[in-house]
């Protein structure tokens, strides 16, 4: 029996906009175990991003409990949460969120700057290794605007990996990418998951959700259903069947 | 986060946005440079004016009749006739603090030589006058006692008068000119003295024995003023007191009566002049202060705009583990670097502008340490404050709100 990394009980999130209250999450219970590969699904506005942001400690729930690695997140202050994000979490955004005019290497190094235990030599080595893991070692001195969308997202994934996190969270990581590039990103995630990394990602595309081991479907701020993926897709195999001329990438 | 990382993050952020960094620095550079330049010009003109005033003799004392006025109306001619030659004699005999003393009788009028003529002032003086006013005989000689006694029609010309009547570089000694239609023999000329601190031509004059001017040209029996010199500069206030005492006594003034003369010492004049130039300096300082303010507002604007621009960057940094204080420190270090660099460049530019303007205005400018420290400190504080202050709000946002900021 593997460890539970995420344990959520009756989680709620309300947004107040003037007089109006939006109930983005209306009581969610969820458990995620170590080395799971979970896809959060649902239509637009169903609360997927809200959920993921709370999982990533980028936002706070209005109500309910969230235990991350056994620690109640509610008890932590801002600085402790920052430290938690820095040491245990990796976040991948739909819009990549790389620093402009900054090389791939420096972008990947960034999280390690906020960990004063890591010396510059180690920082460099780990960033290069992370870039190697996403297949972009040769491009480490390129700026984001010299990279395709898929490559930028790989840099972002390298950045989320560099601190050796227990959990990687990705909000529609393939949302801005074409099919082939999306599969390549999923191939990368599947590799990482095989090597033991726990990954939670958001998607609204059933095709992309099939790469996960478990799907959690949201609807109106609640979990509508959960299912174990029966016919799991393997990105490496699918990529082999795709025509090679379809290699051109869509730049966001 | 340790300081090495902090510095590296800040430097990288600055390099990533060179234009923004340069624009911010520009505000600081303009502010610092203008304060330094303005104050240097102010200090320079102050020194040049005081230098020129003291070149007129720092221990000179002037005694004038006290032209009494009440409600702006002169109380008649009598008050301008308060001084007589007997006062000069008394002071010379009784005073312990005076080195030299001379009466002054002024007449102005037309001076003619051949076809040339000019309008100038003729000063009737005694031989001690030249020493007191730091005038020197260029060519020829000064008049002697017998010429003074006999009201001889002899004179010495200032360089401007020489030029006007005889042309440049001529030596008219021995020639005769007509002053107010009387023939005067030129026995000497005066050395060039240039302009006074107040822009007055100090060479546009003729000197003649005071007796001659009093009787033959002005036709009066009093004198217009007395010029004296104290034995030394620090004795000049003692000398002033002593003169007051002697003159009040000999003029038989009652306790209740005001002085019928007025004493001005050169050291007082220097003080007055330096007050005036101080005012000028402060005025320039105020102009500089305004440019400092404008520069400061520029810095403020860029910092505010850039924080808005950079809120997403702040959100990203927080989402990967930067704490609020790490973000604030980064902005602080960035603005300290910009302020120091900008301040240093501002000092250099200010110095160069001061030198350049000094060259154009024919003035030696002085960059004082105070002005450098003041300008630098003010800009530094403005720069650092406005680098840090706007970042505060962003660093307090939820990471996700900062990331989504538009
Ligand atoms: N910052 C916010 N302020 C107000 N309402 C929000 C905010 N973020 C999300 N919402 C609302 O919460 C609901 C869930 O949004 P979200 O989690 O982004 O959906 P999804 O990612 O599934 O498309 C939506 O109705 C959305 O309008
Ligand atoms: Mg979403």
Short mmCIF file of N, CA and C in Angstrom, two decimals, chain B residues 137-194:
data_model
loop_
_atom_site.label_atom_id
_atom_site.label_comp_id
_atom_site.label_asym_id
_atom_site.label_seq_id
_atom_site.Cartn_x
_atom_site.Cartn_y
_atom_site.Cartn_z
N UNK B 137 49.10 103.97 -10.69
CA UNK B 137 49.48 104.85 -11.80
C UNK B 137 50.16 104.00 -12.85
N UNK B 138 49.67 104.11 -14.09
CA UNK B 138 50.26 103.33 -15.18
C UNK B 138 51.48 104.04 -15.75
N UNK B 139 51.25 105.16 -16.37
CA UNK B 139 52.38 105.95 -16.85
C UNK B 139 52.25 107.35 -16.27
N UNK B 140 53.31 108.12 -16.31
CA UNK B 140 53.28 109.46 -15.77
C UNK B 140 53.40 109.44 -14.27
N UNK B 141 52.77 110.39 -13.63
CA UNK B 141 52.94 110.51 -12.18
C UNK B 141 51.64 110.99 -11.54
N UNK B 142 51.64 110.97 -10.20
CA UNK B 142 50.50 111.46 -9.43
C UNK B 142 50.72 112.95 -9.15
N UNK B 143 49.63 113.65 -8.83
CA UNK B 143 49.83 115.07 -8.50
C UNK B 143 50.46 115.21 -7.11
N UNK B 144 51.14 116.33 -6.89
CA UNK B 144 51.84 116.52 -5.62
C UNK B 144 51.13 117.56 -4.75
N UNK B 145 51.67 117.76 -3.56
CA UNK B 145 51.04 118.65 -2.58
C UNK B 145 50.83 120.07 -3.12
N UNK B 146 51.84 120.56 -3.81
CA UNK B 146 51.73 121.95 -4.26
C UNK B 146 50.65 122.08 -5.32
N UNK B 147 50.51 121.05 -6.13
CA UNK B 147 49.45 121.08 -7.15
C UNK B 147 48.08 121.03 -6.48
N UNK B 148 48.01 120.30 -5.34
CA UNK B 148 46.73 120.23 -4.62
C UNK B 148 46.41 121.59 -4.02
N UNK B 149 47.46 122.18 -3.42
CA UNK B 149 47.23 123.49 -2.78
C UNK B 149 46.84 124.55 -3.80
N UNK B 150 47.48 124.49 -4.97
CA UNK B 150 47.27 125.57 -5.94
C UNK B 150 46.11 125.31 -6.89
N UNK B 151 45.33 124.24 -6.61
CA UNK B 151 44.22 123.90 -7.49
C UNK B 151 44.68 123.80 -8.95
N UNK B 152 45.81 123.11 -9.13
CA UNK B 152 46.37 123.01 -10.47
C UNK B 152 45.44 122.23 -11.39
N UNK B 153 45.39 122.63 -12.65
CA UNK B 153 44.54 121.93 -13.61
C UNK B 153 45.32 120.77 -14.23
N UNK B 154 45.53 119.74 -13.39
CA UNK B 154 46.22 118.54 -13.85
C UNK B 154 45.31 117.34 -13.58
N UNK B 155 45.51 116.27 -14.35
CA UNK B 155 44.63 115.11 -14.14
C UNK B 155 45.30 113.81 -14.56
N UNK B 156 44.72 112.69 -14.05
CA UNK B 156 45.13 111.36 -14.48
C UNK B 156 43.90 110.69 -15.11
N UNK B 157 44.13 109.96 -16.23
CA UNK B 157 43.00 109.37 -16.93
C UNK B 157 42.92 107.86 -16.70
N UNK B 158 41.69 107.37 -16.52
CA UNK B 158 41.46 105.92 -16.51
C UNK B 158 41.53 105.40 -17.94
N UNK B 159 41.75 104.08 -18.07
CA UNK B 159 41.99 103.50 -19.40
C UNK B 159 40.83 103.69 -20.37
N UNK B 160 39.60 103.64 -19.85
CA UNK B 160 38.45 103.81 -20.74
C UNK B 160 38.45 105.20 -21.36
N UNK B 161 38.78 106.19 -20.53
CA UNK B 161 38.81 107.56 -21.03
C UNK B 161 39.92 107.71 -22.07
N UNK B 162 41.09 107.10 -21.77
CA UNK B 162 42.20 107.14 -22.72
C UNK B 162 41.75 106.57 -24.06
N UNK B 163 41.10 105.40 -24.00
CA UNK B 163 40.64 104.76 -25.24
C UNK B 163 39.64 105.63 -25.98
N UNK B 164 38.71 106.21 -25.24
CA UNK B 164 37.67 107.01 -25.89
C UNK B 164 38.23 108.26 -26.58
N UNK B 165 39.25 108.84 -25.96
CA UNK B 165 39.76 110.10 -26.52
C UNK B 165 40.94 109.90 -27.45
N UNK B 166 41.78 108.91 -27.17
CA UNK B 166 43.04 108.80 -27.92
C UNK B 166 43.20 107.48 -28.65
N UNK B 167 42.28 106.57 -28.42
CA UNK B 167 42.42 105.25 -29.05
C UNK B 167 43.22 104.33 -28.16
N UNK B 168 43.14 103.05 -28.51
CA UNK B 168 43.76 102.03 -27.68
C UNK B 168 45.27 102.16 -27.63
N UNK B 169 45.86 101.79 -26.51
CA UNK B 169 47.32 101.71 -26.36
C UNK B 169 48.07 103.01 -26.63
N UNK B 170 47.40 104.12 -26.44
CA UNK B 170 48.14 105.37 -26.64
C UNK B 170 48.54 105.93 -25.28
N UNK B 171 49.55 106.73 -25.27
CA UNK B 171 50.01 107.32 -24.01
C UNK B 171 49.86 108.84 -24.12
N UNK B 172 48.79 109.37 -23.54
CA UNK B 172 48.51 110.79 -23.74
C UNK B 172 49.19 111.72 -22.73
N UNK B 173 50.13 111.17 -21.93
CA UNK B 173 50.76 112.01 -20.90
C UNK B 173 51.45 113.21 -21.57
N UNK B 174 51.18 114.40 -21.01
CA UNK B 174 51.78 115.61 -21.56
C UNK B 174 50.82 116.39 -22.47
N UNK B 175 49.73 115.72 -22.89
CA UNK B 175 48.76 116.42 -23.73
C UNK B 175 47.76 117.18 -22.84
N UNK B 176 47.00 118.05 -23.46
CA UNK B 176 46.02 118.82 -22.71
C UNK B 176 44.62 118.51 -23.22
N UNK B 177 43.70 118.26 -22.28
CA UNK B 177 42.31 118.05 -22.67
C UNK B 177 41.47 119.14 -22.05
N UNK B 178 40.22 119.24 -22.51
CA UNK B 178 39.33 120.23 -21.93
C UNK B 178 38.25 119.51 -21.16
N UNK B 179 38.18 119.84 -19.85
CA UNK B 179 37.11 119.28 -19.02
C UNK B 179 36.17 120.42 -18.69
N UNK B 180 34.93 120.26 -19.06
CA UNK B 180 33.95 121.33 -18.89
C UNK B 180 34.54 122.67 -19.34
N UNK B 181 35.22 122.60 -20.49
CA UNK B 181 35.80 123.77 -21.13
C UNK B 181 37.03 124.38 -20.46
N UNK B 182 37.55 123.71 -19.40
CA UNK B 182 38.80 124.19 -18.82
C UNK B 182 39.93 123.29 -19.31
N UNK B 183 41.06 123.85 -19.66
CA UNK B 183 42.18 123.01 -20.10
C UNK B 183 42.84 122.32 -18.91
N UNK B 184 43.06 120.98 -19.02
CA UNK B 184 43.73 120.21 -17.98
C UNK B 184 44.92 119.51 -18.60
N UNK B 185 46.04 119.54 -17.91
CA UNK B 185 47.23 118.84 -18.40
C UNK B 185 47.17 117.40 -17.89
N UNK B 186 47.37 116.46 -18.82
CA UNK B 186 47.40 115.05 -18.41
C UNK B 186 48.79 114.75 -17.88
N UNK B 187 48.85 114.38 -16.57
CA UNK B 187 50.17 114.09 -16.00
C UNK B 187 50.37 112.59 -15.80
N UNK B 188 49.29 111.82 -16.00
CA UNK B 188 49.46 110.38 -15.84
C UNK B 188 48.22 109.61 -16.27
N UNK B 189 48.37 108.28 -16.33
CA UNK B 189 47.21 107.41 -16.59
C UNK B 189 47.16 106.36 -15.49
N UNK B 190 45.98 105.70 -15.39
CA UNK B 190 45.81 104.66 -14.37
C UNK B 190 45.87 103.29 -15.02
N UNK B 191 46.32 102.31 -14.25
CA UNK B 191 46.34 100.95 -14.78
C UNK B 191 44.92 100.42 -14.95
N UNK B 192 44.80 99.52 -15.89
CA UNK B 192 43.52 98.87 -16.18
C UNK B 192 43.01 98.14 -14.94
N UNK B 193 41.72 98.27 -14.63
CA UNK B 193 41.20 97.57 -13.45
C UNK B 193 40.05 96.62 -13.78
N UNK B 194 39.45 96.79 -14.93
CA UNK B 194 38.37 95.87 -15.33
C UNK B 194 37.04 96.23 -14.70
#
